[in-house]
Short mmCIF file of C-alpha atoms in Angstrom, two decimals:
data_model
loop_
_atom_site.label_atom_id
_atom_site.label_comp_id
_atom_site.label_asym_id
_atom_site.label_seq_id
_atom_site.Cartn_x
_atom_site.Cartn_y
_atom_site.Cartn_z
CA UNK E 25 -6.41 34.73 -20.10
CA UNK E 26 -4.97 31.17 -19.79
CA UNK E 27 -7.31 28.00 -19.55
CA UNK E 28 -5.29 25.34 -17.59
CA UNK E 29 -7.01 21.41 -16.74
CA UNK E 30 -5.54 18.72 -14.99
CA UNK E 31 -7.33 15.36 -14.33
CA UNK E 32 -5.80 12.79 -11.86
CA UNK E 33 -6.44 9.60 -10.31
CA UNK E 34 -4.87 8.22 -6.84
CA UNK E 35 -5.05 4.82 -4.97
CA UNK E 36 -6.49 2.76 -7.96
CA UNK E 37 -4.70 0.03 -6.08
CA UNK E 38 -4.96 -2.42 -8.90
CA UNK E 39 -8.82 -2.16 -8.94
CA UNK E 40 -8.51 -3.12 -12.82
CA UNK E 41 -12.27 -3.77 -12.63
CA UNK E 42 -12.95 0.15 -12.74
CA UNK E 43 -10.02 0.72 -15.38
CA UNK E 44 -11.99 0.52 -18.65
CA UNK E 45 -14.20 3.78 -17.49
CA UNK E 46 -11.62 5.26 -16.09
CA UNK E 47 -9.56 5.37 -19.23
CA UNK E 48 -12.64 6.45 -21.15
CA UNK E 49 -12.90 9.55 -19.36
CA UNK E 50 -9.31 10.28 -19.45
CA UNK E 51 -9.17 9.81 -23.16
CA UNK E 52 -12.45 11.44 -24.03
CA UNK E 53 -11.64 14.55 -21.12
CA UNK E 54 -8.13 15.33 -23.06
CA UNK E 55 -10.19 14.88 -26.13
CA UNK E 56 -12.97 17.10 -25.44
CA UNK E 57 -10.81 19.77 -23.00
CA UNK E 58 -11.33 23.36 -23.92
CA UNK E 59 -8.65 24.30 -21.87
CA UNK E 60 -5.27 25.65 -23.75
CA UNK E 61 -3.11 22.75 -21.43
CA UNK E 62 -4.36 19.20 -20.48
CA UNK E 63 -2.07 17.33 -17.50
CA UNK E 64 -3.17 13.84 -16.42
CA UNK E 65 -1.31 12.90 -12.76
CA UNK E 66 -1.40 9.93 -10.66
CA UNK E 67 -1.18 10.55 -6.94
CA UNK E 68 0.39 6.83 -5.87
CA UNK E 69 -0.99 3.55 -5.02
CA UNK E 70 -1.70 2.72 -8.53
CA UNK E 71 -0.63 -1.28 -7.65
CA UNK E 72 -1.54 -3.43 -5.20
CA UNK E 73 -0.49 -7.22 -5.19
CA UNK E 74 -3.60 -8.01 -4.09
CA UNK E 75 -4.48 -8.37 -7.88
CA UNK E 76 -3.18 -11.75 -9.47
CA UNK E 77 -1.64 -9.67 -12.08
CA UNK E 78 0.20 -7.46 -10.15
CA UNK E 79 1.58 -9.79 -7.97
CA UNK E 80 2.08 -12.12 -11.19
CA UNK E 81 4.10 -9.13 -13.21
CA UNK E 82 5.57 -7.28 -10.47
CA UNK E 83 3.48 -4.65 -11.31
CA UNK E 84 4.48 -3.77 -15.10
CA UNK E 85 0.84 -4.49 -16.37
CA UNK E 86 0.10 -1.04 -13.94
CA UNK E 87 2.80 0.51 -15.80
CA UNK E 88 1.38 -0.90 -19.28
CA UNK E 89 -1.53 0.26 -18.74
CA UNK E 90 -0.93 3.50 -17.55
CA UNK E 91 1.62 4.37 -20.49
CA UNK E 92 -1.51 3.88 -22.53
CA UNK E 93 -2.83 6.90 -21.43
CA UNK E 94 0.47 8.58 -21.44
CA UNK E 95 0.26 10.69 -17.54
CA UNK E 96 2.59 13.71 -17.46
CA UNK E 97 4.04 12.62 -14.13
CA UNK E 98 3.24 10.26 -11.45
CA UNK E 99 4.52 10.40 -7.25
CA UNK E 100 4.42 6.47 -5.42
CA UNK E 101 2.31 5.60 -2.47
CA UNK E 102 3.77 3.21 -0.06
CA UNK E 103 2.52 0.06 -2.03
CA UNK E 104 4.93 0.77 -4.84
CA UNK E 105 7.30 1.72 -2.19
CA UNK E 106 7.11 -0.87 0.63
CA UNK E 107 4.98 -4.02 -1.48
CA UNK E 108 8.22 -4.13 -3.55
CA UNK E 109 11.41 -5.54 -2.78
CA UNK E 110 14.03 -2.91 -3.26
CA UNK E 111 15.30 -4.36 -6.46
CA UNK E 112 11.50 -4.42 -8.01
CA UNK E 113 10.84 -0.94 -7.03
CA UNK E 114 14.27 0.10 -8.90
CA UNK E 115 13.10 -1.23 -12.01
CA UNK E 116 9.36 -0.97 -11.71
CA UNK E 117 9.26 2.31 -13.86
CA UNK E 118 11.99 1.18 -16.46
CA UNK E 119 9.46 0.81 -19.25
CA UNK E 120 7.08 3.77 -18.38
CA UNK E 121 6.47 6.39 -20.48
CA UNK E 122 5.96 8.95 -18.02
CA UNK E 123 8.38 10.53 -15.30
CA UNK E 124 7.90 9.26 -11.17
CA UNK E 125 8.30 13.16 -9.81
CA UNK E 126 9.27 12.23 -5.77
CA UNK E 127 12.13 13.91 -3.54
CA UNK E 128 12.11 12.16 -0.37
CA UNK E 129 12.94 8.21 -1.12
CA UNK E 130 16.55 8.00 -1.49
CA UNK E 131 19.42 5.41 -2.33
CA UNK E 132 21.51 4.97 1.05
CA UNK E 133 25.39 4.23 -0.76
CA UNK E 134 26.29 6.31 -2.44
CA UNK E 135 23.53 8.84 -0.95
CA UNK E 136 21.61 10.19 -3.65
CA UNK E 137 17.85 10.40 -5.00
CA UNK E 138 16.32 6.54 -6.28
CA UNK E 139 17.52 6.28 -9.23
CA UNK E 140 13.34 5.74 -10.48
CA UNK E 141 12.61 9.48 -9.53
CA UNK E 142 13.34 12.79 -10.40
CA UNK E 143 13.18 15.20 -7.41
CA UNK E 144 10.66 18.20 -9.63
CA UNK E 145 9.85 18.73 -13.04
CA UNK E 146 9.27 21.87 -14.55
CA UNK E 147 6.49 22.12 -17.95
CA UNK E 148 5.74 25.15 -19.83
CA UNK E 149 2.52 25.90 -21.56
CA UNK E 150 1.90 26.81 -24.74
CA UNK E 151 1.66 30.48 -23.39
CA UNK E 152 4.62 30.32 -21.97
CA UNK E 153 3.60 29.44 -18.47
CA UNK E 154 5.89 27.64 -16.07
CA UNK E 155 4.23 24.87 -13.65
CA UNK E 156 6.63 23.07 -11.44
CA UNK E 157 5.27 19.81 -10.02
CA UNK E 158 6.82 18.24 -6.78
CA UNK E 159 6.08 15.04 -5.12
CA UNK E 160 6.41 13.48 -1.70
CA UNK E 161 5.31 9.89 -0.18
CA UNK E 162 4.42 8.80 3.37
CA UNK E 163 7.83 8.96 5.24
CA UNK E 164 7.83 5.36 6.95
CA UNK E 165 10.92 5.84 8.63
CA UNK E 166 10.47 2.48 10.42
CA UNK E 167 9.74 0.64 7.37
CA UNK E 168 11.76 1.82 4.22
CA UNK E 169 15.17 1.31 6.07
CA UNK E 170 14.33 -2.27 5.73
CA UNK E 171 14.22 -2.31 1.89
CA UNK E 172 17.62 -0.18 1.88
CA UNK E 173 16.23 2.79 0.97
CA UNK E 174 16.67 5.97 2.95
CA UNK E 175 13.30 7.64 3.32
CA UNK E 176 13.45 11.39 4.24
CA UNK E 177 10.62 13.56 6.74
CA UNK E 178 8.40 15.80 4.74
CA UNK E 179 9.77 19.17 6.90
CA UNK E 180 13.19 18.38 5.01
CA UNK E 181 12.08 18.06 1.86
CA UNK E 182 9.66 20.07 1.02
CA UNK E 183 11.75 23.35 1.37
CA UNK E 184 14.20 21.96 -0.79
CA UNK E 185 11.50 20.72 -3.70
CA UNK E 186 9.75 24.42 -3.43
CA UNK E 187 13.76 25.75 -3.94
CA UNK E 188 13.35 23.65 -7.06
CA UNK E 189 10.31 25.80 -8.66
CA UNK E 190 10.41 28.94 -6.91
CA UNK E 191 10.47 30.67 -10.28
CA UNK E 192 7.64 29.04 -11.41
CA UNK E 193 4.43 30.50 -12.22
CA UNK E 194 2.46 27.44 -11.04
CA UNK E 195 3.25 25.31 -7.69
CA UNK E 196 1.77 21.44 -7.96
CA UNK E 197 2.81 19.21 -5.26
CA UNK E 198 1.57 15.43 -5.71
CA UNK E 199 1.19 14.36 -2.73
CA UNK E 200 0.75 10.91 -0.89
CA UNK E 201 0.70 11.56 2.59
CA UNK E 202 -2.71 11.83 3.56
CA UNK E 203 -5.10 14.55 4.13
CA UNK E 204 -3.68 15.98 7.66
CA UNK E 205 -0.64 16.76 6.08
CA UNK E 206 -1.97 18.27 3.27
CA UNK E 207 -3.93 20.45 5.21
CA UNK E 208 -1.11 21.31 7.54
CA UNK E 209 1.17 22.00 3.97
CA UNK E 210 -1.66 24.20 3.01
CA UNK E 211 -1.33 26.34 5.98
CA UNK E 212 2.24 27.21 6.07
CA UNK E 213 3.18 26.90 2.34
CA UNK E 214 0.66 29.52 0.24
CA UNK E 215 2.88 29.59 -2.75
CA UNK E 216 1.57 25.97 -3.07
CA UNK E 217 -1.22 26.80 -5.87
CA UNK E 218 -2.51 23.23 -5.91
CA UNK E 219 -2.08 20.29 -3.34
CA UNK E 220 -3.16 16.89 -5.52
CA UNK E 221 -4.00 14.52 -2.52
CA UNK E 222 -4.00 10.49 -2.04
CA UNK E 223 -2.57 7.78 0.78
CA UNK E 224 -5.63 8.45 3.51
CA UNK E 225 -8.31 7.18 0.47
CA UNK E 226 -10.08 11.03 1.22
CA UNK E 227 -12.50 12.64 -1.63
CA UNK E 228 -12.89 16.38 -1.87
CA UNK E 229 -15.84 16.23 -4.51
CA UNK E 230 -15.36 19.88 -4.85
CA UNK E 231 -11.67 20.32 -3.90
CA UNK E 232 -11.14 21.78 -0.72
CA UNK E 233 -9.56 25.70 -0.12
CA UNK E 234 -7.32 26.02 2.40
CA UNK E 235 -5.36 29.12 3.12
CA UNK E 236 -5.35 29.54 -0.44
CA UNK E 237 -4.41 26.79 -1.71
CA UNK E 238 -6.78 24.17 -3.51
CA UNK E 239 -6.98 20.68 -2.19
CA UNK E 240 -8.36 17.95 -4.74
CA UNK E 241 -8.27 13.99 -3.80
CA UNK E 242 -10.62 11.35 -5.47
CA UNK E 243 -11.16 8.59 -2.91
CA UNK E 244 -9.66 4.86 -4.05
CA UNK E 245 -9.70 2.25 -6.30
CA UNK E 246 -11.16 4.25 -9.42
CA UNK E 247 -14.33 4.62 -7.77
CA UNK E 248 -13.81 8.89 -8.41
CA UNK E 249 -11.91 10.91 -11.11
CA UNK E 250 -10.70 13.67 -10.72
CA UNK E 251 -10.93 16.98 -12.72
CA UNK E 252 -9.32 20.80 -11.49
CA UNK E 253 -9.48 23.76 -13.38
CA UNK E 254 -7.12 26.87 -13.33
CA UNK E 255 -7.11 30.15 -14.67
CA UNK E 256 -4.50 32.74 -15.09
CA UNK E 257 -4.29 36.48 -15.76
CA UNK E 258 -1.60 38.39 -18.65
CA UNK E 259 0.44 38.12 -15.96
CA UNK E 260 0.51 34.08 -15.00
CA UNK E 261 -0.86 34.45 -12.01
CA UNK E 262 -3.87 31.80 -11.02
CA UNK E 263 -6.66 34.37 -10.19
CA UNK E 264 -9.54 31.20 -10.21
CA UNK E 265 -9.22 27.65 -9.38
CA UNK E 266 -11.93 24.96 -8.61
CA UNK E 267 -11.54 20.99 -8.47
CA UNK E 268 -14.67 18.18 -8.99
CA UNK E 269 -14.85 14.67 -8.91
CA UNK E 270 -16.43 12.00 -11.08
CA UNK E 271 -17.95 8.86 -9.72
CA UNK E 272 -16.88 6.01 -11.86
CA UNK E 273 -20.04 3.90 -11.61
CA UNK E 274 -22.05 6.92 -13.26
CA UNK E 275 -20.27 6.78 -16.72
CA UNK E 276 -21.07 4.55 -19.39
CA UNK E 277 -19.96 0.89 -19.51
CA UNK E 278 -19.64 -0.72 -22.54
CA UNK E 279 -19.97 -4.59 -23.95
CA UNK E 280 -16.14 -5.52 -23.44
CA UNK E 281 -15.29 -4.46 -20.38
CA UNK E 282 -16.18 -7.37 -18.33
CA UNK E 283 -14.59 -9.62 -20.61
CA UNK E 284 -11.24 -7.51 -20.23
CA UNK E 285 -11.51 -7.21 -16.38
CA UNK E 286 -11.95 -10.84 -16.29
CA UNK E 287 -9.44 -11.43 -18.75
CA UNK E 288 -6.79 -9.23 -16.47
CA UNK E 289 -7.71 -11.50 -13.70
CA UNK E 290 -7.40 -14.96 -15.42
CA UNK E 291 -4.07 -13.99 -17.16
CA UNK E 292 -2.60 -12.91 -13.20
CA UNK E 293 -3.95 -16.43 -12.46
CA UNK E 294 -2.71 -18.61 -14.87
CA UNK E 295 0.53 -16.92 -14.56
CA UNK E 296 1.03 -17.47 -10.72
CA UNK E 297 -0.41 -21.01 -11.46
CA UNK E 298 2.83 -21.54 -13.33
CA UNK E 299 4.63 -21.31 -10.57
CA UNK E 300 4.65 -25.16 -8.48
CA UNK E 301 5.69 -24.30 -4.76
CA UNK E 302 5.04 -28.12 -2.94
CA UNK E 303 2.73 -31.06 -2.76
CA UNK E 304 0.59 -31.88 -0.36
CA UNK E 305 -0.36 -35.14 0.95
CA UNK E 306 -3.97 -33.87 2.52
CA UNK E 307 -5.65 -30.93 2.24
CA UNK E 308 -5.23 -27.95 4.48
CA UNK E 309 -8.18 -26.03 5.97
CA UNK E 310 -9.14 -22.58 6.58
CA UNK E 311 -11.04 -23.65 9.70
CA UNK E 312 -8.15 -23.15 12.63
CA UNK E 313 -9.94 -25.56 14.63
CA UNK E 314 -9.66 -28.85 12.04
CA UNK E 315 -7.73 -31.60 12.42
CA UNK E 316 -5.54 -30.55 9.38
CA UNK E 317 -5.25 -26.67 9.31
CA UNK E 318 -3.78 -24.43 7.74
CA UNK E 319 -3.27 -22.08 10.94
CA UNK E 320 -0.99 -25.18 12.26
CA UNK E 321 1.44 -24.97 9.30
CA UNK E 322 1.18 -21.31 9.10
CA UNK E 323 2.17 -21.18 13.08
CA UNK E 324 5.06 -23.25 12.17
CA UNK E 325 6.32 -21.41 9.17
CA UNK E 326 6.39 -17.85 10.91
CA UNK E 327 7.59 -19.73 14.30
CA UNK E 328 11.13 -21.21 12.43
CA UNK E 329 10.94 -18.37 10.28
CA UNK E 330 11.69 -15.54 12.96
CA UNK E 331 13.48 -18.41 15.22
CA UNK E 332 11.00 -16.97 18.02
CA UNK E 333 10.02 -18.93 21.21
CA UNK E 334 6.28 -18.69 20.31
CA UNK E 335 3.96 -17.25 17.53
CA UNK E 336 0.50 -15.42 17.06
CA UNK E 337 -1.65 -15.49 13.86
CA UNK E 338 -5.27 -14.70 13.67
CA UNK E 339 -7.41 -17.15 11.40
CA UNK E 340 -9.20 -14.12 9.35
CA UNK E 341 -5.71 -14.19 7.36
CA UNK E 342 -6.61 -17.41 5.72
CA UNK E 343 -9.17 -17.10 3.47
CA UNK E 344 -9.41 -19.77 1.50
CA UNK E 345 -8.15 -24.07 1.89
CA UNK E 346 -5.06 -25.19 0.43
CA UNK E 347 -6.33 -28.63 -1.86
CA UNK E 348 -4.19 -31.30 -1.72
CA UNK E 349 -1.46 -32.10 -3.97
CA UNK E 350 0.63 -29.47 -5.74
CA UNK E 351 0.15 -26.57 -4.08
CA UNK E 352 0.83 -22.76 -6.69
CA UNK E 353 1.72 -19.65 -6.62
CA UNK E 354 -1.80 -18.66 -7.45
CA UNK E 355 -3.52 -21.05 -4.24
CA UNK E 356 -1.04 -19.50 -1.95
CA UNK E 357 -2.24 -15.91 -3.53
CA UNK E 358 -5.79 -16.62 -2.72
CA UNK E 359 -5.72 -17.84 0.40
CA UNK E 360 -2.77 -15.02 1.53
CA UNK E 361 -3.29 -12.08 -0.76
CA UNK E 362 -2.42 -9.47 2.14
CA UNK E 363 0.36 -7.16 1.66
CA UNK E 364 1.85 -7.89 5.62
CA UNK E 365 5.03 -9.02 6.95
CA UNK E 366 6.42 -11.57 9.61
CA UNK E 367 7.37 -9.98 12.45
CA UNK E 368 10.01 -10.62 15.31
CA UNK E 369 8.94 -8.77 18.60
CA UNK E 370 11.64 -9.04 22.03
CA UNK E 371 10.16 -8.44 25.03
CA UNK E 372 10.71 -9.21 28.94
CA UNK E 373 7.86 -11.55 30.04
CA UNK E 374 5.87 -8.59 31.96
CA UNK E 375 5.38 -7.31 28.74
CA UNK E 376 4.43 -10.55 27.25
CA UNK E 377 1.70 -10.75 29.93
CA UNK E 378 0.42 -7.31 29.38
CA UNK E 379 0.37 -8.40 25.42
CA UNK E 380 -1.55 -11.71 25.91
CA UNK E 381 -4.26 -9.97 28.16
CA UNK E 382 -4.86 -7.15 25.38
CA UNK E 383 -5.14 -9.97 22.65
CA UNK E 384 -7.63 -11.66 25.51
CA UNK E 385 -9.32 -8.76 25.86
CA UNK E 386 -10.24 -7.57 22.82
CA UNK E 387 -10.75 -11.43 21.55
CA UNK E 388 -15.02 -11.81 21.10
CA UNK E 389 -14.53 -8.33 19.67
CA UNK E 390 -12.00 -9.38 16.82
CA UNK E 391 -13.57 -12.47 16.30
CA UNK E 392 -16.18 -10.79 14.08
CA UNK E 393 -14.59 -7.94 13.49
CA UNK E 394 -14.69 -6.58 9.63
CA UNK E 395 -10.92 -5.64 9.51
CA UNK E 396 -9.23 -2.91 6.48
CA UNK E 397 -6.46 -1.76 5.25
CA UNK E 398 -2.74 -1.64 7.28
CA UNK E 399 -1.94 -4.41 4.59
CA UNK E 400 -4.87 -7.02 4.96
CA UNK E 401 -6.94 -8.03 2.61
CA UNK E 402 -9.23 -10.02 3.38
CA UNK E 403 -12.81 -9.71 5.27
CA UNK E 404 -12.28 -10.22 9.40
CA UNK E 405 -9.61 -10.41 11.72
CA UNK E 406 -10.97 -13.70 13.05
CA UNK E 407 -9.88 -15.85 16.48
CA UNK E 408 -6.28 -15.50 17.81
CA UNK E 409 -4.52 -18.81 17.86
CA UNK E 410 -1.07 -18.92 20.02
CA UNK E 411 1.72 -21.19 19.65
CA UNK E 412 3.40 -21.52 22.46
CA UNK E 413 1.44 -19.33 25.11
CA UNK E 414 -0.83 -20.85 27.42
CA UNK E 415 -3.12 -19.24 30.21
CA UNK E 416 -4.95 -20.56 33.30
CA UNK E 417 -8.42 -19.04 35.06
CA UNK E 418 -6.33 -16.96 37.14
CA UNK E 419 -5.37 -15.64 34.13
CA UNK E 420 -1.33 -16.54 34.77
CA UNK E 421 0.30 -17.04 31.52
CA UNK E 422 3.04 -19.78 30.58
CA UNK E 423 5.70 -20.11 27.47
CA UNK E 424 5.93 -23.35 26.25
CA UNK E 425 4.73 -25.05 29.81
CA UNK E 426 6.49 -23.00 31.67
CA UNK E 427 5.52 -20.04 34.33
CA UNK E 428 5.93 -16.66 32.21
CA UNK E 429 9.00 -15.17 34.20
CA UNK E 430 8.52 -11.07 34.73
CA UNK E 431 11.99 -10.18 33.58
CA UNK E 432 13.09 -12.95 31.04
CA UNK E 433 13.14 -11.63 27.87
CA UNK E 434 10.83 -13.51 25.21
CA UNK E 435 10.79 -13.66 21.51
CA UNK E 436 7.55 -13.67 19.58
CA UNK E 437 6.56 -14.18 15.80
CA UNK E 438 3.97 -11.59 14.98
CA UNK E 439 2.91 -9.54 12.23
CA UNK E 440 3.63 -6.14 11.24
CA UNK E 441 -0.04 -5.92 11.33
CA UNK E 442 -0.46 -6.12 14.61
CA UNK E 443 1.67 -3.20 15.53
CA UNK E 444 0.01 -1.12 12.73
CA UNK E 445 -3.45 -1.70 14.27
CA UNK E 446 -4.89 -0.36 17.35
CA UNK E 447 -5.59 -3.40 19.23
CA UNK E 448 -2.04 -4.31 21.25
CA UNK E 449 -0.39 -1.25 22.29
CA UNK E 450 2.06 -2.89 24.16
CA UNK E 451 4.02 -4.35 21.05
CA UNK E 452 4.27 -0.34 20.26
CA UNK E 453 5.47 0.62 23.34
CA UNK E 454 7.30 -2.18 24.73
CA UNK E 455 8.69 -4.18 22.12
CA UNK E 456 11.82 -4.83 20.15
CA UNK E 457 10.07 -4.87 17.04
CA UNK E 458 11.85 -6.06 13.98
CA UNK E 459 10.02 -6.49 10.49
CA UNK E 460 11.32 -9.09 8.34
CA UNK E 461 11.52 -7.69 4.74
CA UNK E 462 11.61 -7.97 1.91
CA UNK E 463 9.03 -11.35 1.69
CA UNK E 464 5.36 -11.38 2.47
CA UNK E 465 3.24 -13.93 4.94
CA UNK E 466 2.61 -15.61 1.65
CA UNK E 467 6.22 -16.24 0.44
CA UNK E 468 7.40 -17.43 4.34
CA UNK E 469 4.89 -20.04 3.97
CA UNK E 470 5.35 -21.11 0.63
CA UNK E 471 9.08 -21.82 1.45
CA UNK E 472 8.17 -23.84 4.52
CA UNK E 473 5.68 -25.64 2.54
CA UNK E 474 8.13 -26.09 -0.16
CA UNK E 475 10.92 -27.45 2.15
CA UNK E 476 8.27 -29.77 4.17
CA UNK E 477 6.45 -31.07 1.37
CA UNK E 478 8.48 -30.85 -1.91
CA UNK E 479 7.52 -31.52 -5.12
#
């Protein structure tokens, strides 16, 4: 009989404010394991630029932190992947201590796997077992292209990472692509032993068994651990498995960890302060609607930025004033800390209509609305403000003062946001959409700012 544990975490998306606990139990679960192995796993996600520290470090005080705790192998989640220019994401792992197991992200010339990864690794036990451990991210075949890399569909790969450990005793895919696809894996692949989930933020507190094969996910940001238990026969095979989570909140905290998470956070801070981007003769305000905005800069900045005839934003993206005089890093963090891109949409001016009367349409609703995730960050979507677009009571439309003509073609600065979210079909199905990577809203605005207003 062969005692195998594995605990892993998934989506901690730079929620450093649960990371004290969550190395506790790590430490004191390898510590205290009866089991003959101990494997620790992350699932992908583990940064988010959303933290000061990230965003201030590129992400290498994830990595520092993590190598603390020493994980046998990791997979990425599309933050590492997509909130990373190309170049960043090459060298984000340079200094871990731990491998990045994922077969599906590749280099485009010459064509090969990212040079980060490795597309399987194979461990052996101290009874000789052999566990083979695969990983796969969320295939954003729109999105990747435009960071260079050449992202590959999951009913490729996966064959060809299962060639990889078909001899093994033990079958562990890491997985970010969300709990559908897991579920659908599970049903077609049974010499899958364990399915380690993440990317759709889903908790199994007591795994999930499907077709055989055990599911385990622990929610986001730290909030769960998680903890799965095999067992093998004489002859390797896993005759019992079972999975459980741990809810953060519920284990001890002790006197320093406030004074580290806030320490985390003030070191991301001062470190972005550094960083002088312009000066400002008056203050800008979060309000759309005052005299000196910072929607009326921001409209400008995407506007010139994806040389567009008019431009959208929605004032829920601004969540904080810009003060006058020199404006940071860090103030442009705070007030834009959303991981979303500018976004150039074509369309002919039927289309543009159709657009305009969704965003009127669901207007009152967004207005209030308590927007997550697709890359924002912040609390509501807020009002829509155009730039550009005009439209009477009989609800005719006009670009720039004049009559919207049905087959002109338009250009529009929007956000990749608004095609990820369900509210305006018609940039889905009708647009030329083209996302300008590598920079965030954040970093477009600082260099208007900084050109405008130098220091």
């Amino acid at each position: 009989m062969e005692k195998i544990q594995i605990v892993h975490t998934n989506d901690l998306h730079s929620h450093f404010e649960n990371f004290p606990r969550v190395k506790r139990f790590i430490e004191q679960s390898r510590k205290n394991s009866t089991a003959d192995d101990f494997y620790l796993f992350d699932i992908g996600d583990a940064m988010d630029r959303a933290h000061p520290l990230s965003e201030a470090t590129n992400g290498q005080k994830n990595i520092e932190w993590m190598n603390q705790l020493h994980y046998d192998a990791v997979t990425i989640g599309n933050n590492e992947g997509l909130g990373n220019s190309h170049e960043h994401l090459e060298h984000l792992y340079d200094h871990a201590n731990f491998p990045v197991v994922l077969n599906n992200v590749f280099e485009k010339n010459p064509s090969r796997l990212a040079d980060f990864a490795q597309a399987s690794k194979i461990v052996e036990t101290k009874k000789g077992t052999k566990i083979g451990i695969i990983g796969l991210t969320a295939p954003y075949i729109l999105t990747y292209p435009l960071l260079n890399w050449d992202i590959r569909l999951v009913q490729e790969m996966l064959p060809k990472s299962l060639e990889l450990v078909k001899d093994c005793d033990v079958i562990i895919l890491l997985s970010h692509l969300g709990v559908s696809m897991d579920r659908l894996i599970a049903s077609k692949r049974s010499e899958i032993d364990v399915i380690i989930g993440a990317h759709t933020h889903h908790l199994f507190p007591k795994g999930e068994m499907d077709n055989g094969v055990l599911l385990a996910a622990a929610g986001k940001y730290g909030q769960n651990i998680g903890t799965i238990n095999l067992e093998l026969n004489d002859d390797k095979q896993v005759i019992k498995k079972s999975a459980f989570t741990t809810k953060t909140e519920t284990l001890p905290e002790l006197s320093g960890d406030e004074a580290w998470i806030k320490d985390q956070f003030d070191l991301g801070e001062k470190l972005l302060d550094q960083k002088q981007i312009a000066n400002l003769p008056e203050s800008l305000s979060a309000d759309y609607k005052a005299p000196n905005s910072i929607m009326n800069e921001a409209l400008s900045a995407v506007q010139e930025f994806a040389d567009t005839d008019v431009a959208v934003l929605s004032s829920g993206l601004f969540l904080k004033d810009l003060p006058k005089g020199i404006v940071t890093q860090k103030n442009l963090h705070d007030i834009l800390p959303h991981a979303i891109h500018v976004m150039k949409t074509t369309m002919t001016g039927d289309n543009v209509w159709r657009l305009v009367m969704e965003m009127e349409k669901n207007r009152l609703y967004l207005r209030t609305h308590a927007q997550k995730g697709m890359g924002f960050r912040g609390k509501i979507f807020g009002e829509l403000v155009y730039r550009g677009i005009t439209i009477d009571n009989k609800r005719n439309v006009y670009i720039n003062g004049q009559e919207l003509e049905k087959n002109k073609e338009y250009t529009l600065a929007l956000l990749d946001h608004y095609l990820f979210v369900p509210y305006f079909p018609s940039i889905e199905i009708a647009g030329n959409n083209e996302i300008l990577y590598p920079k965030f809203l954040r970093s477009v605005f600082g260099d208007y700012l900084s050109k405008k207003y130098p220091i």
